Short mmCIF file of C-alpha atoms and ligand atoms in Angstrom, two decimals:
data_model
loop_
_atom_site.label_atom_id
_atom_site.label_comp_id
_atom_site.label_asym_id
_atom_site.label_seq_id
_atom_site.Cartn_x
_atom_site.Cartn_y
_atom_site.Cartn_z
CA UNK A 5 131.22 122.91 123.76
CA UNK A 6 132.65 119.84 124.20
CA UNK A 7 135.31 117.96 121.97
CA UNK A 8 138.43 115.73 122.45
CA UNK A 9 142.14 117.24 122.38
CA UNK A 10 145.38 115.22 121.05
CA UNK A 11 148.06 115.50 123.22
CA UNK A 12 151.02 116.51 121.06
CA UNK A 13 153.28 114.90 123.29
CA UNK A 14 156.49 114.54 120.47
CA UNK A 15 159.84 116.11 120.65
CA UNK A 16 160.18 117.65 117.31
CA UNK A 17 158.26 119.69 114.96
CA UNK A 18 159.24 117.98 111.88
CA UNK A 19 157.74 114.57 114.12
CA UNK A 20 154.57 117.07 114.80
CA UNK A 21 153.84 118.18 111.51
CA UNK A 22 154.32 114.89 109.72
CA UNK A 23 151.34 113.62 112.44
CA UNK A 24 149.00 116.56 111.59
CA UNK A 25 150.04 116.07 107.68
CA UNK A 26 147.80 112.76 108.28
CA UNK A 27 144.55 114.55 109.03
CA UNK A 28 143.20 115.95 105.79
CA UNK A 29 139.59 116.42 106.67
CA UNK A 30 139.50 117.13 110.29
CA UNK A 31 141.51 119.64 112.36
CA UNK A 32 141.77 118.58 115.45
CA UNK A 33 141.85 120.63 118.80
CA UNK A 34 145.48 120.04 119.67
CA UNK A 35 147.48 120.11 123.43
CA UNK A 36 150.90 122.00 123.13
CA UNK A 37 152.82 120.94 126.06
CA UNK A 38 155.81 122.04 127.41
CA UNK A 39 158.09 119.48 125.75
CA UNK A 40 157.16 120.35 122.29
CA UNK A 41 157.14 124.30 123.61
CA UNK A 42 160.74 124.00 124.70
CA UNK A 43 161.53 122.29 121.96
CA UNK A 44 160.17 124.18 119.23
CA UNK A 45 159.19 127.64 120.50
CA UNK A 46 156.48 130.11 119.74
CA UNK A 47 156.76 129.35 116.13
CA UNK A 48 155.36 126.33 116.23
CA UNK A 49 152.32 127.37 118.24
CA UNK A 50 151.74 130.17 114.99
CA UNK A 51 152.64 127.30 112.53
CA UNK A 52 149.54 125.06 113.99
CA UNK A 53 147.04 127.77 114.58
CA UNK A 54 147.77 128.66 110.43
CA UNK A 55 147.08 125.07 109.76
CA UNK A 56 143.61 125.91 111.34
CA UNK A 57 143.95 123.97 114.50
CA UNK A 58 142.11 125.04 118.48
CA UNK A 59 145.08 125.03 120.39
CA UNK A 60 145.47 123.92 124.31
CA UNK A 61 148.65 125.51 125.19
CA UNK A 62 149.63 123.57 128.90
CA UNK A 63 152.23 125.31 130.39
CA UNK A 64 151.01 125.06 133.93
CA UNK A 65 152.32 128.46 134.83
CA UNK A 66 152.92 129.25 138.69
CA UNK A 67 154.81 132.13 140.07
CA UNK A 68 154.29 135.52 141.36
CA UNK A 69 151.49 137.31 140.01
CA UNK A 70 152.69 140.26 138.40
CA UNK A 71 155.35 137.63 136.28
CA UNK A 72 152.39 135.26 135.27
CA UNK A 73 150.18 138.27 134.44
CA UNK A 74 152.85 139.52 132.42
CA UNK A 75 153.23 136.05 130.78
CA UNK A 76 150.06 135.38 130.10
CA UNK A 77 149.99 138.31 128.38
CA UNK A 78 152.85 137.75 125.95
CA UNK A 79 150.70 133.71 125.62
CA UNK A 80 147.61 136.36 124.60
CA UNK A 81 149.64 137.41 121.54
CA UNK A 82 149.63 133.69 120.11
CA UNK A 83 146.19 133.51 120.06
CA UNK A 84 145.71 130.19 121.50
CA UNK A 85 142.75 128.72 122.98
CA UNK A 86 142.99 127.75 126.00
CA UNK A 87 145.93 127.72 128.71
CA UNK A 88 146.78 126.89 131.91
CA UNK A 89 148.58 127.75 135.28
CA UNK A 90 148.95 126.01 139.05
CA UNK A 91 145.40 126.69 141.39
CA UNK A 92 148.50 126.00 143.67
CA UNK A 93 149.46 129.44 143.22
CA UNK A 94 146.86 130.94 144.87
CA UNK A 95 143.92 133.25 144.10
CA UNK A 96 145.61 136.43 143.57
CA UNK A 97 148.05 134.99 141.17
CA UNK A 98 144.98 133.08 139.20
CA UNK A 99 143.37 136.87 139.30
CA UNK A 100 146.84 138.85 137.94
CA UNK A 101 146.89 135.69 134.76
CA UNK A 102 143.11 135.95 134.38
CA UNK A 103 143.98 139.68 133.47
CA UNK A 104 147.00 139.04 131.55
CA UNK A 105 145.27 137.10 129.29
CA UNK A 106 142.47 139.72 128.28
CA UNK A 107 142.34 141.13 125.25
CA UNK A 108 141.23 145.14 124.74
CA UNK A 109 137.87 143.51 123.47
CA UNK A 110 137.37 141.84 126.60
CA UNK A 111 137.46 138.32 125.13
CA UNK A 112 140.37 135.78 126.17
CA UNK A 113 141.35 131.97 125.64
CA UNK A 114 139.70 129.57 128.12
CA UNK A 115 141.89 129.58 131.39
CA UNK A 116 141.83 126.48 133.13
CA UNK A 117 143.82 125.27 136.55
CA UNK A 118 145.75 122.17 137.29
CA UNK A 119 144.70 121.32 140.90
CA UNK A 120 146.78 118.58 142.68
CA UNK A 121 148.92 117.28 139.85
CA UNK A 122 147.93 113.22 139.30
CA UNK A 123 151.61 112.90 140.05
CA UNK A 124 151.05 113.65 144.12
CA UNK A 125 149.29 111.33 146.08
CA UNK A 126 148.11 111.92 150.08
CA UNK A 127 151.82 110.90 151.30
CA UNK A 128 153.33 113.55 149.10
CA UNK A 129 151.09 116.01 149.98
CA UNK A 130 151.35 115.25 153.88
CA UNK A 131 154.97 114.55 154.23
CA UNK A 132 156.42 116.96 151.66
CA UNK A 133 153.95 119.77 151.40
CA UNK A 134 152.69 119.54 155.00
CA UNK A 135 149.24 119.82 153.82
CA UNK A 136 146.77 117.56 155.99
CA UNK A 137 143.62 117.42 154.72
CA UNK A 138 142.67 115.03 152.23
CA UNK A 139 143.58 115.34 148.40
CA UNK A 140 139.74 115.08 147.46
CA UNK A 141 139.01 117.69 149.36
CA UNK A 142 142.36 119.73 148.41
CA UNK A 143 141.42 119.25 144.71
CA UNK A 144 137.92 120.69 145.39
CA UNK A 145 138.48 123.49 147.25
CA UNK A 146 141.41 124.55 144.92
CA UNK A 147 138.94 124.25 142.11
CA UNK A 148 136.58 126.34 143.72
CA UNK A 149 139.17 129.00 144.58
CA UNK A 150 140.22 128.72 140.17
CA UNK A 151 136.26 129.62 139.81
CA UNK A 152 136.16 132.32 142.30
CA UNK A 153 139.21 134.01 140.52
CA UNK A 154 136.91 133.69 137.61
CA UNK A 155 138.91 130.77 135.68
CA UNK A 156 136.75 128.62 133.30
CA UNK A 157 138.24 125.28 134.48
CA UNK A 158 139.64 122.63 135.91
CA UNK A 159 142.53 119.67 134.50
CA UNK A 160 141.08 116.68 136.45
CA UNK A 161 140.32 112.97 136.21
CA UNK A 162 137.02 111.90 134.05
CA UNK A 163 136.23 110.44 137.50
CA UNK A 164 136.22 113.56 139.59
CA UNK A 165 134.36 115.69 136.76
CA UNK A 166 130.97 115.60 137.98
CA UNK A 167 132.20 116.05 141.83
CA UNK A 168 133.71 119.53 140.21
CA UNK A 169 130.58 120.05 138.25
CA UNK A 170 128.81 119.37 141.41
CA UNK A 171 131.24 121.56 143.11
CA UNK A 172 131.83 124.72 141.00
CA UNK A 173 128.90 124.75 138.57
CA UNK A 174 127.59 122.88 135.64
CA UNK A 175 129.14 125.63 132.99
CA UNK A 176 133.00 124.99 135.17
CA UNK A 177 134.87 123.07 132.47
CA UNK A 178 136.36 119.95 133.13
CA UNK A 179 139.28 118.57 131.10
CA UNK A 180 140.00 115.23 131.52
CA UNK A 181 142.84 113.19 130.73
CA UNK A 182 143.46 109.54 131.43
CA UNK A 183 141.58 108.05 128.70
CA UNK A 184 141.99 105.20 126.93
CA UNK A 185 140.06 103.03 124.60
CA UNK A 186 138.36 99.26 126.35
CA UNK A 187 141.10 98.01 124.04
CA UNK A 188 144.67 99.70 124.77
CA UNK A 189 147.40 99.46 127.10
CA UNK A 190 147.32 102.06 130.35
CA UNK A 191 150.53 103.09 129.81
CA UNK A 192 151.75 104.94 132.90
CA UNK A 193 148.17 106.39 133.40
CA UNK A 194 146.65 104.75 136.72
CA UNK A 195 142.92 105.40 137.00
CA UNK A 196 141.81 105.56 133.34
CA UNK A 197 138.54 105.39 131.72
CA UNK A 198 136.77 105.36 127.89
CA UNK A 199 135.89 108.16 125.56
CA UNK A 200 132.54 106.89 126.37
CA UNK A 201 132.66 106.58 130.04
CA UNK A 202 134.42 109.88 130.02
CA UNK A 203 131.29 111.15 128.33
CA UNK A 204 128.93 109.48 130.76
CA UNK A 205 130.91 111.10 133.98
CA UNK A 206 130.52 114.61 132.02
CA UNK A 207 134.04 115.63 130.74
CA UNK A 208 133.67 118.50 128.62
CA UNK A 209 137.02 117.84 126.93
CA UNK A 210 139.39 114.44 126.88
CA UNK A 211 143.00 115.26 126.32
CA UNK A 212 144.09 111.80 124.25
CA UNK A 213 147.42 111.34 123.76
CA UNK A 214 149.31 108.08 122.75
CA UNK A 215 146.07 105.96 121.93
CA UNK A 216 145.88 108.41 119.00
CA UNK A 217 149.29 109.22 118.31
CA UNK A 218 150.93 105.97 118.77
CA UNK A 219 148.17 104.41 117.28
CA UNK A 220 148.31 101.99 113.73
CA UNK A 221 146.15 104.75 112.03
CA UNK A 222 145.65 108.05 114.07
CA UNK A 223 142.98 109.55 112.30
CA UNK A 224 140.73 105.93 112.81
CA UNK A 225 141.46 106.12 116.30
CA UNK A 226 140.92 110.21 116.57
CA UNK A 227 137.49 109.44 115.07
CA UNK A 228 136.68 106.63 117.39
CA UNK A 229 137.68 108.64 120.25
CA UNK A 230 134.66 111.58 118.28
CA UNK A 231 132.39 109.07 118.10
CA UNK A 232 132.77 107.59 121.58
CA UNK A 233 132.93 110.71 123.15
CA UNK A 234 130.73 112.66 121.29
CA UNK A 235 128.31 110.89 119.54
CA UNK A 236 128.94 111.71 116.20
O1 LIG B 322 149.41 109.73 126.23
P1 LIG B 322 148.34 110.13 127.22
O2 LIG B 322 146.93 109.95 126.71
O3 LIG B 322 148.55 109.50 128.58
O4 LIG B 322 148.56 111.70 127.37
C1 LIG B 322 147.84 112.46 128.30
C2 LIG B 322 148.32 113.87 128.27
O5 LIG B 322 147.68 114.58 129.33
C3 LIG B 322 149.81 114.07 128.46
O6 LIG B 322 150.20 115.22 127.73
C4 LIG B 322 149.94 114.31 129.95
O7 LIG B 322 151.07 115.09 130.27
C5 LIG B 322 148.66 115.08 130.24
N1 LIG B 322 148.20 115.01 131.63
C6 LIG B 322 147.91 113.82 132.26
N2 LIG B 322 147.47 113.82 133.56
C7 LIG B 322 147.33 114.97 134.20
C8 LIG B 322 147.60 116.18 133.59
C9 LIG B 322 148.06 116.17 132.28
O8 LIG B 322 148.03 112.76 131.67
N3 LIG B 322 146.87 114.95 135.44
#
């Protein structure tokens, strides 16, 4: 099921509610991130799920398995819809948070892994992480070690989503941020692409943040971004 995500990316909850206030009809599938979790605490995740929101909750969680089992076990109690942790912390640990995050019924939220953060290029990942091969192919195979510890997903670019697809299966979700409209600024985002293009490469989610949120009316844009991306 595809569908596009806002990026809450603000630093306050009054600043977050007073956004969502603006969307009377819709309810759109929202990202938590860790800024706005830091900020504002579990609370707020309960406050937006009330208001009838999906919830991403991307907290990009990486340590030893038992603690992110445990941990993804306290994120089952929010009920949110989909969350995230580091491939980079290997397959057992991706295993221990797949189980965390289980309910008794069997069902869980969508668990998807960050690969190579967009953040680390090949020098990075030579000089500081003393990892040779190249970051195409580390993204890959990390993806295909999130699928083989039975994740749903990947965080990647729009770009790489078919190459994943390709990779890990047509039904291995991709969610894609970098997107902007033909119209906006980049921003700090490098390799970007449309809702539409997106849609064309086969993202099954686009995680939008500041050409909705910064934009001169967020619910136009949010339904631009819809009808780009989805066809509606
Ligand atoms: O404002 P913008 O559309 O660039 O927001 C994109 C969101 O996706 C931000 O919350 C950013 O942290 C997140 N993200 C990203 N690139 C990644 C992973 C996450 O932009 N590789």
């Amino acid at each position: 099921m595809k569908d596009v995500i806002i990026a809450l990316d603000f630093a306050s909850a009054q600043q977050t509610l007073s956004f969502l206030d603006l969307f009377d009809v819709e309810k759109p599938f929202v990202k938590i991130g860790m800024e706005l979790f830091y900020a504002t605490g579990a609370e707020m995740v309960r406050e937006i799920k009330r208001r009838g929101h999906k919830i991403f909750l991307d907290l990009k969680l990486h340590d030893i398995p038992n603690t992110v089992k445990k941990a993804m076990s306290v994120l089952k109690g929010l009920d949110v819809d989909m969350t995230n942790l580091h491939a980079g912390g290997g397959i057992p640990m991706m295993k221990a948070a797949v189980e965390g995050l289980t309910r008794e019924d069997g069902t869980r939220p969508m668990l998807i892994a960050v690969t190579q953060l967009t953040s680390t290029n090949q020098q990075i990942m030579e000089q500081d992480l003393l990892i040779k091969a190249p970051i195409d192919e580390v993204v890959m195979h990390y993806a295909l070690n999130a699928a083989s510890a039975g994740l749903d997903g990947v965080v990647c670019s729009p770009l790489e989503a078919g190459k994943v697809h390709e990779t890990c299966g047509a039904h291995f979700v991709t969610v894609t941020p970098g997107v902007r409209f033909e119209s906006d600024d980049k921003g700090d985002q490098q390799r970007v692409t449309t809702p539409l293009k997106a849609r064309e490469l086969g993202s099954d989610y686009i995680v939008m943040g500041r050409p909705i949120t910064m934009a001169a009316d967020p619910v136009a844009a949010y339904r631009r971004a819809r009808k780009e991306f989805l066809g509606e």
